[in-house]
């Protein structure tokens, strides 16, 4: 990994998540604030009624279109750039690793007439749900996942 900056939640309130995460390269902070990333993950935990004390550690890497395309081709056999890739880990201290392409997110937001922040929220929540085992390959799975995303957003 490149430069790592660990973000630890300093709010010890019972109603707030006790998770921490790593930014593996510079966050495009003008687009998304680090505290927002944690907020979105906390919303997922609350919506799924995960225990507040259950702690997760995750890593986020922001990539160019070509870099995310290479990873997508290598691990998913899809030779195209994508908005977010999620890699959950079952036997690691790291809960999941997320690769995000800001360029794709910005393009999609514009195409869908969404704010960039709202699309980041959607994509991060989508990625977190994938890491927790949700999928959208089959139609019934897609309905469940989409319903959760709408409720969380």
XYZ file of N, CA, C and O in Angstrom:
612
model
N 0.832 -1.179 0.000
C 0.000 0.000 0.000
C 0.875 1.239 0.000
O 1.960 1.225 0.542
N 0.320 2.278 -0.573
C 1.039 3.548 -0.585
C 0.892 4.217 0.774
O 0.687 3.558 1.776
N 0.971 5.511 0.776
C 0.823 6.287 2.008
C -0.483 5.917 2.699
O -1.531 5.875 2.083
N -0.407 5.602 3.977
C -1.608 5.253 4.728
C -1.869 6.287 5.793
O -0.959 6.746 6.467
N -3.113 6.629 5.934
C -3.507 7.507 7.021
C -4.665 6.829 7.723
O -5.704 6.592 7.130
N -4.455 6.470 8.964
C -5.492 5.799 9.726
C -6.424 6.850 10.306
O -5.993 7.821 10.889
N -7.715 6.615 10.111
C -8.729 7.514 10.634
C -9.441 6.764 11.740
O -10.071 5.750 11.510
N -9.311 7.229 12.935
C -9.972 6.599 14.066
C -11.094 7.491 14.532
O -10.959 8.689 14.610
N -12.197 6.887 14.847
C -13.343 7.633 15.343
C -13.034 8.120 16.749
O -12.725 7.328 17.625
N -13.133 9.403 16.953
C -12.844 9.959 18.268
C -14.102 10.158 19.097
O -14.042 10.481 20.261
N -15.277 9.984 18.511
C -16.542 10.138 19.217
C -16.866 8.824 19.923
O -17.140 7.835 19.288
N -16.846 8.800 21.218
C -17.051 7.568 21.976
C -18.490 7.409 22.445
O -18.783 6.593 23.304
N -19.413 8.165 21.872
C -20.821 8.057 22.214
C -21.333 6.665 21.896
O -20.915 6.033 20.943
N -22.282 6.161 22.695
C -22.865 4.846 22.451
C -23.575 4.791 21.112
O -23.690 3.739 20.520
N -24.073 5.914 20.637
C -24.849 5.935 19.410
C -23.998 6.118 18.170
O -24.520 6.282 17.084
N -22.690 6.080 18.305
C -21.830 6.297 17.160
C -20.922 5.094 16.971
O -20.570 4.420 17.920
N -20.578 4.813 15.728
C -19.737 3.653 15.421
C -18.347 3.797 16.022
O -17.824 4.888 16.137
N -17.759 2.684 16.339
C -16.405 2.655 16.896
C -15.429 2.073 15.872
O -14.476 1.394 16.231
N -15.660 2.327 14.605
C -14.867 1.745 13.541
C -13.695 2.642 13.183
O -13.668 3.812 13.509
N -12.733 2.060 12.466
C -11.660 2.869 11.932
C -11.359 2.385 10.523
O -11.720 1.282 10.149
N -10.739 3.251 9.752
C -10.426 2.876 8.390
C -9.147 3.550 7.951
O -8.638 4.450 8.605
N -8.623 3.062 6.831
C -7.380 3.561 6.285
C -7.639 4.152 4.914
O -8.344 3.559 4.106
N -7.079 5.304 4.669
C -7.067 5.875 3.332
C -5.673 5.557 2.794
O -4.671 5.963 3.378
N -5.613 4.802 1.716
C -4.330 4.308 1.224
C -3.639 5.258 0.262
O -2.543 5.009 -0.184
N -4.283 6.338 -0.073
C -3.671 7.399 -0.855
C -4.457 8.672 -0.588
O -5.366 8.666 0.230
N -4.131 9.736 -1.238
C -4.803 11.007 -0.928
C -6.287 10.949 -1.280
O -6.655 10.561 -2.375
N -7.108 11.332 -0.333
C -8.541 11.419 -0.555
C -8.843 12.666 -1.358
O -8.315 13.734 -1.048
N -9.675 12.533 -2.366
C -10.089 13.757 -3.059
C -11.038 14.535 -2.145
O -12.247 14.513 -2.303
N -10.476 15.180 -1.125
C -11.264 15.782 -0.040
C -12.213 16.870 -0.517
O -13.188 17.169 0.138
N -11.921 17.450 -1.649
C -12.858 18.451 -2.155
C -14.151 17.780 -2.615
O -15.153 18.422 -2.821
N -14.116 16.472 -2.779
C -15.281 15.718 -3.229
C -15.979 15.046 -2.057
O -17.181 15.127 -1.912
N -15.226 14.377 -1.211
C -15.821 13.639 -0.093
C -14.945 13.786 1.144
O -13.739 13.620 1.075
N -15.573 14.112 2.229
C -14.858 14.281 3.495
C -14.692 12.926 4.172
O -15.562 12.066 4.092
N -13.595 12.760 4.860
C -13.318 11.489 5.545
C -14.383 11.161 6.577
O -14.779 10.014 6.734
N -14.883 12.158 7.266
C -15.904 11.895 8.283
C -17.187 11.379 7.645
O -17.939 10.624 8.254
N -17.423 11.770 6.373
C -18.609 11.299 5.664
C -18.506 9.799 5.371
O -19.501 9.082 5.426
N -17.318 9.338 5.045
C -17.122 7.911 4.780
C -17.535 7.102 6.004
O -18.285 6.137 5.912
N -17.061 7.516 7.168
C -17.418 6.825 8.406
C -18.918 6.955 8.681
O -19.565 5.990 9.091
N -19.482 8.108 8.421
C -20.918 8.321 8.628
C -21.739 7.343 7.780
O -22.691 6.741 8.263
N -21.364 7.166 6.512
C -22.109 6.260 5.636
C -22.015 4.827 6.151
O -22.997 4.085 6.141
N -20.821 4.434 6.596
C -20.674 3.076 7.113
C -21.515 2.898 8.377
O -22.141 1.856 8.578
N -21.560 3.891 9.217
C -22.378 3.830 10.431
C -23.857 3.703 10.086
O -24.595 2.970 10.754
N -24.292 4.392 9.036
C -25.685 4.288 8.606
C -26.014 2.856 8.179
O -27.104 2.356 8.471
N -25.083 2.215 7.494
C -25.286 0.815 7.079
C -25.404 -0.060 8.317
O -26.320 -0.888 8.424
N -24.493 0.112 9.267
C -24.534 -0.702 10.491
C -25.855 -0.513 11.232
O -26.448 -1.482 11.705
N -26.311 0.719 11.327
C -27.568 0.984 12.034
C -28.755 0.374 11.302
O -29.626 -0.231 11.909
N -28.777 0.502 9.975
C -29.896 -0.031 9.186
C -29.973 -1.557 9.283
O -31.058 -2.130 9.243
N -28.824 -2.200 9.428
C -28.782 -3.665 9.509
C -28.799 -4.165 10.955
O -28.649 -5.356 11.195
N -28.943 -3.233 11.895
C -28.969 -3.559 13.324
C -27.727 -4.327 13.777
O -27.816 -5.237 14.603
N -26.577 -3.946 13.234
C -25.326 -4.543 13.696
C -24.976 -3.924 15.040
O -25.214 -2.730 15.255
N -24.429 -4.702 15.950
C -24.114 -4.163 17.278
C -23.138 -2.987 17.197
O -22.189 -3.012 16.427
N -23.414 -1.961 18.006
C -22.527 -0.790 18.055
C -21.110 -1.197 18.431
O -20.151 -0.601 17.976
N -20.997 -2.209 19.287
C -19.667 -2.597 19.770
C -18.899 -3.419 18.740
O -17.703 -3.600 18.879
N -19.594 -3.938 17.716
C -18.906 -4.696 16.672
C -18.070 -3.722 15.859
O -18.592 -2.796 15.245
N -16.772 -3.932 15.877
C -15.848 -2.993 15.251
C -15.353 -3.538 13.915
O -15.072 -4.723 13.789
N -15.266 -2.667 12.938
C -14.782 -3.028 11.618
C -13.609 -2.127 11.260
O -13.612 -0.949 11.557
N -12.639 -2.696 10.578
C -11.542 -1.915 10.007
C -11.573 -2.145 8.508
O -11.723 -3.276 8.053
N -11.451 -1.079 7.753
C -11.464 -1.228 6.313
C -10.515 -0.239 5.675
O -10.094 0.731 6.301
N -10.159 -0.518 4.420
C -9.231 0.330 3.679
C -9.902 0.820 2.406
O -10.683 0.095 1.789
N -9.601 2.056 2.046
C -10.134 2.650 0.821
C -8.964 3.197 0.009
O -8.115 3.910 0.537
N -8.948 2.834 -1.275
C -7.933 3.339 -2.189
C -8.641 4.006 -3.360
O -9.528 3.409 -3.969
N -8.263 5.237 -3.661
C -8.806 5.961 -4.801
C -7.871 5.726 -5.983
O -6.659 5.899 -5.855
N -8.453 5.306 -7.122
C -7.657 4.910 -8.280
C -8.092 5.639 -9.557
O -9.232 6.083 -9.673
N -7.190 5.645 -10.510
C -7.502 6.159 -11.845
C -8.361 5.126 -12.584
O -8.485 3.973 -12.151
N -8.928 5.546 -13.709
C -9.736 4.623 -14.519
C -8.907 3.426 -14.987
O -9.378 2.281 -14.934
N -7.696 3.674 -15.438
C -6.870 2.565 -15.943
C -6.493 1.596 -14.821
O -6.485 0.375 -15.031
N -6.209 2.112 -13.647
C -5.830 1.234 -12.528
C -7.003 0.367 -12.071
O -6.840 -0.828 -11.829
N -8.185 0.959 -11.967
C -9.340 0.171 -11.520
C -9.763 -0.818 -12.612
O -10.230 -1.917 -12.324
N -9.547 -0.446 -13.877
C -9.838 -1.358 -14.977
C -8.936 -2.588 -14.894
O -9.403 -3.714 -15.099
N -7.671 -2.399 -14.578
C -6.737 -3.526 -14.444
C -7.178 -4.475 -13.323
O -7.153 -5.686 -13.486
N -7.560 -3.913 -12.200
C -8.001 -4.742 -11.063
C -9.300 -5.462 -11.416
O -9.471 -6.651 -11.113
N -10.219 -4.768 -12.068
C -11.490 -5.361 -12.476
C -11.246 -6.527 -13.440
O -11.880 -7.579 -13.329
N -10.312 -6.360 -14.362
C -9.979 -7.419 -15.319
C -9.319 -8.600 -14.607
O -9.665 -9.756 -14.844
N -8.393 -8.307 -13.717
C -7.648 -9.366 -13.029
C -8.537 -10.200 -12.118
O -8.427 -11.418 -12.092
N -9.420 -9.553 -11.352
C -10.179 -10.272 -10.335
C -11.619 -10.605 -10.729
O -12.225 -11.484 -10.140
N -12.160 -9.880 -11.705
C -13.561 -10.131 -12.094
C -13.696 -10.477 -13.578
O -14.799 -10.647 -14.059
N -12.572 -10.536 -14.281
C -12.553 -10.847 -15.708
C -13.451 -9.897 -16.511
O -14.064 -10.283 -17.500
N -13.524 -8.651 -16.071
C -14.280 -7.611 -16.779
C -13.296 -6.515 -17.161
O -12.779 -5.815 -16.291
N -13.051 -6.392 -18.449
C -12.039 -5.460 -18.946
C -12.645 -4.078 -19.167
O -12.776 -3.600 -20.299
N -13.066 -3.459 -18.056
C -13.607 -2.103 -18.121
C -13.442 -1.435 -16.764
O -13.350 -2.102 -15.734
N -13.406 -0.117 -16.813
C -13.329 0.643 -15.566
C -14.685 0.572 -14.880
O -15.713 0.372 -15.518
N -14.684 0.725 -13.568
C -15.922 0.689 -12.798
C -15.842 1.712 -11.668
O -14.771 2.255 -11.394
N -16.965 1.962 -11.007
C -17.006 2.987 -9.964
C -16.372 2.521 -8.653
O -15.634 3.241 -8.014
N -16.701 1.312 -8.219
C -16.181 0.799 -6.946
C -16.015 -0.703 -7.031
O -16.832 -1.396 -7.636
N -14.944 -1.194 -6.458
C -14.724 -2.631 -6.301
C -14.602 -2.916 -4.811
O -13.938 -2.168 -4.078
N -15.231 -3.985 -4.388
C -15.226 -4.362 -2.973
C -14.597 -5.733 -2.827
O -14.986 -6.677 -3.520
N -13.649 -5.841 -1.910
C -13.018 -7.114 -1.601
C -13.160 -7.389 -0.101
O -12.409 -6.842 0.707
N -14.156 -8.209 0.268
C -14.309 -8.552 1.690
C -13.259 -9.589 2.094
O -12.821 -10.396 1.270
N -12.859 -9.550 3.352
C -11.892 -10.510 3.890
C -12.519 -11.204 5.088
O -13.016 -10.537 5.996
N -12.494 -12.523 5.069
C -13.087 -13.274 6.176
C -12.078 -13.594 7.265
O -12.419 -13.653 8.428
N -10.839 -13.827 6.897
C -9.854 -14.250 7.894
C -8.718 -13.235 7.991
O -7.568 -13.548 7.779
N -9.091 -12.031 8.319
C -8.106 -10.953 8.403
C -8.586 -9.929 9.425
O -9.768 -9.868 9.740
N -7.662 -9.137 9.915
C -8.054 -8.024 10.778
C -8.784 -6.956 9.965
O -9.516 -6.148 10.514
N -8.560 -6.982 8.664
C -9.204 -6.030 7.773
C -10.532 -6.610 7.303
O -10.584 -7.701 6.742
N -11.611 -5.900 7.553
C -12.958 -6.337 7.175
C -13.126 -6.336 5.657
O -13.643 -7.278 5.066
N -12.682 -5.270 5.008
C -12.826 -5.174 3.553
C -11.901 -4.101 3.006
O -11.448 -3.224 3.734
N -11.667 -4.219 1.711
C -10.882 -3.219 1.005
C -11.730 -2.713 -0.163
O -12.360 -3.501 -0.870
N -11.754 -1.402 -0.336
C -12.564 -0.774 -1.383
C -11.650 0.003 -2.308
O -10.783 0.750 -1.854
N -11.867 -0.174 -3.606
C -11.163 0.597 -4.621
C -12.207 1.460 -5.322
O -13.212 0.952 -5.807
N -11.967 2.756 -5.330
C -12.940 3.710 -5.860
C -12.288 4.540 -6.957
O -11.153 5.000 -6.810
N -13.035 4.741 -8.034
C -12.551 5.578 -9.132
C -13.336 6.891 -9.136
O -14.486 6.931 -9.585
N -12.736 7.967 -8.628
C -13.428 9.260 -8.584
C -13.906 9.746 -9.958
O -14.985 10.327 -10.065
N -13.137 9.480 -11.004
C -13.526 9.932 -12.341
C -14.839 9.294 -12.778
O -15.731 9.979 -13.291
N -14.968 8.000 -12.558
C -16.198 7.289 -12.921
C -17.365 7.793 -12.071
O -18.459 8.029 -12.581
N -17.126 7.976 -10.787
C -18.197 8.455 -9.897
C -18.687 9.833 -10.374
O -19.884 10.080 -10.430
N -17.762 10.701 -10.729
C -18.139 12.034 -11.212
C -18.928 11.944 -12.517
O -19.939 12.637 -12.686
N -18.476 11.091 -13.438
C -19.181 10.931 -14.716
C -20.601 10.406 -14.494
O -21.550 10.907 -15.091
N -20.738 9.392 -13.654
C -22.046 8.802 -13.386
C -22.978 9.808 -12.705
O -24.160 9.880 -13.026
N -22.438 10.565 -11.771
C -23.253 11.575 -11.076
C -23.824 12.568 -12.086
O -25.008 12.910 -12.035
N -22.984 12.993 -12.996
C -23.431 13.949 -14.017
C -24.505 13.314 -14.907
O -25.541 13.927 -15.174
N -24.276 12.073 -15.353
C -25.237 11.371 -16.216
C -26.578 11.154 -15.510
O -27.628 11.183 -16.139
N -26.532 10.918 -14.205
C -27.739 10.608 -13.434
C -28.347 11.848 -12.772
O -29.278 11.726 -11.985
N -27.788 13.017 -13.069
C -28.253 14.273 -12.471
C -28.280 14.213 -10.944
O -29.234 14.667 -10.312
N -27.223 13.651 -10.370
C -27.066 13.574 -8.912
C -25.902 14.478 -8.522
O -25.001 14.722 -9.314
N -25.908 14.886 -7.272
C -24.712 15.579 -6.786
C -23.611 14.526 -6.618
O -23.896 13.337 -6.399
N -22.385 14.972 -6.742
C -21.260 14.041 -6.588
C -21.267 13.439 -5.186
O -21.055 12.233 -5.017
N -21.543 14.261 -4.164
C -21.591 13.741 -2.792
C -22.650 12.664 -2.629
O -22.418 11.652 -1.965
N -23.832 12.876 -3.218
C -24.886 11.872 -3.113
C -24.504 10.577 -3.817
O -24.826 9.487 -3.352
N -23.805 10.703 -4.946
C -23.399 9.480 -5.651
C -22.298 8.753 -4.884
O -22.288 7.531 -4.829
N -21.372 9.508 -4.275
C -20.370 8.867 -3.414
C -21.063 8.125 -2.273
O -20.692 6.996 -1.952
N -22.038 8.752 -1.663
C -22.773 8.102 -0.571
C -23.376 6.800 -1.060
O -23.223 5.746 -0.415
N -24.039 6.834 -2.200
C -24.660 5.635 -2.755
C -23.620 4.550 -3.022
O -23.803 3.389 -2.644
N -22.518 4.908 -3.672
C -21.504 3.913 -4.028
C -20.808 3.327 -2.799
O -20.521 2.133 -2.746
N -20.539 4.162 -1.795
C -19.927 3.644 -0.568
C -20.883 2.705 0.169
O -20.484 1.629 0.614
N -22.131 3.092 0.271
C -23.128 2.227 0.913
C -23.266 0.923 0.126
O -23.305 -0.165 0.707
N -23.281 1.022 -1.184
C -23.333 -0.154 -2.056
C -22.138 -1.074 -1.775
O -22.294 -2.284 -1.602
N -20.949 -0.481 -1.706
C -19.743 -1.265 -1.421
C -19.769 -1.903 -0.043
O -19.378 -3.065 0.123
N -20.232 -1.152 0.961
C -20.308 -1.699 2.316
C -21.267 -2.883 2.358
O -20.994 -3.885 3.020
N -22.394 -2.773 1.650
C -23.351 -3.893 1.614
C -22.733 -5.119 0.950
O -22.914 -6.250 1.424
N -21.982 -4.916 -0.124
C -21.274 -6.039 -0.747
C -20.336 -6.704 0.257
O -20.278 -7.933 0.359
N -19.602 -5.898 1.003
C -18.649 -6.440 1.977
C -19.345 -7.246 3.069
O -18.764 -8.163 3.641
N -20.594 -6.905 3.334
C -21.369 -7.618 4.351
C -22.114 -8.816 3.772
O -22.898 -9.456 4.469
N -21.878 -9.114 2.492
C -22.444 -10.319 1.890
C -23.638 -10.119 0.978
O -24.159 -11.082 0.423
N -24.074 -8.903 0.794
C -25.202 -8.647 -0.107
C -24.703 -8.608 -1.549
O -23.558 -8.239 -1.808
N -25.584 -8.999 -2.476
C -25.205 -9.013 -3.882
C -26.416 -8.670 -4.737
O -27.532 -8.577 -4.228
N -26.183 -8.496 -6.032
C -27.263 -8.135 -6.939
C -27.181 -8.911 -8.245
O -27.636 -8.446 -9.290
N -26.618 -10.114 -8.171
C -26.483 -10.947 -9.360
C -27.858 -11.457 -9.804
O -28.210 -11.377 -10.973
N -28.621 -11.962 -8.869
C -29.964 -12.454 -9.173
C -30.987 -11.371 -8.848
O -30.758 -10.522 -7.986
N -32.126 -11.428 -9.530
C -33.130 -10.370 -9.406
C -33.632 -10.192 -7.973
O -33.756 -9.065 -7.494
N -33.886 -11.304 -7.267
C -34.379 -11.173 -5.886
C -33.317 -10.566 -4.973
O -33.628 -9.780 -4.090
N -32.053 -10.904 -5.193
C -30.962 -10.301 -4.424
C -30.864 -8.808 -4.722
O -30.639 -8.000 -3.823
N -31.010 -8.462 -5.997
C -30.923 -7.057 -6.412
C -32.015 -6.229 -5.745
O -31.764 -5.102 -5.299
N -33.218 -6.784 -5.648
C -34.328 -6.062 -5.013
C -34.042 -5.807 -3.536
O -34.307 -4.724 -3.025
N -33.508 -6.814 -2.861
C -33.183 -6.676 -1.436
C -32.103 -5.610 -1.255
O -32.236 -4.707 -0.427
N -31.053 -5.699 -2.063
C -29.941 -4.761 -1.925
C -30.384 -3.337 -2.269
O -30.048 -2.385 -1.556
N -31.145 -3.187 -3.330
C -31.630 -1.865 -3.726
C -32.540 -1.272 -2.654
O -32.449 -0.077 -2.343
N -33.384 -2.095 -2.073
C -34.268 -1.638 -1.013
C -33.470 -1.139 0.198
O -33.769 -0.096 0.774
N -32.433 -1.882 0.562
C -31.562 -1.455 1.672
C -30.888 -0.133 1.345
O -30.822 0.757 2.183
N -30.360 -0.012 0.129
C -29.694 1.225 -0.271
C -30.633 2.413 -0.167
O -30.256 3.464 0.361
N -31.861 2.239 -0.640
C -32.843 3.337 -0.592
C -33.156 3.707 0.855
O -33.181 4.882 1.200
N -33.352 2.689 1.699
C -33.656 2.961 3.112
C -32.498 3.650 3.829
O -32.722 4.535 4.658
N -31.288 3.253 3.513
C -30.118 3.840 4.175
C -29.887 5.273 3.685
O -29.576 6.156 4.480
N -30.070 5.476 2.393
C -29.873 6.837 1.844
C -30.970 7.757 2.313
O -30.821 8.919 2.497
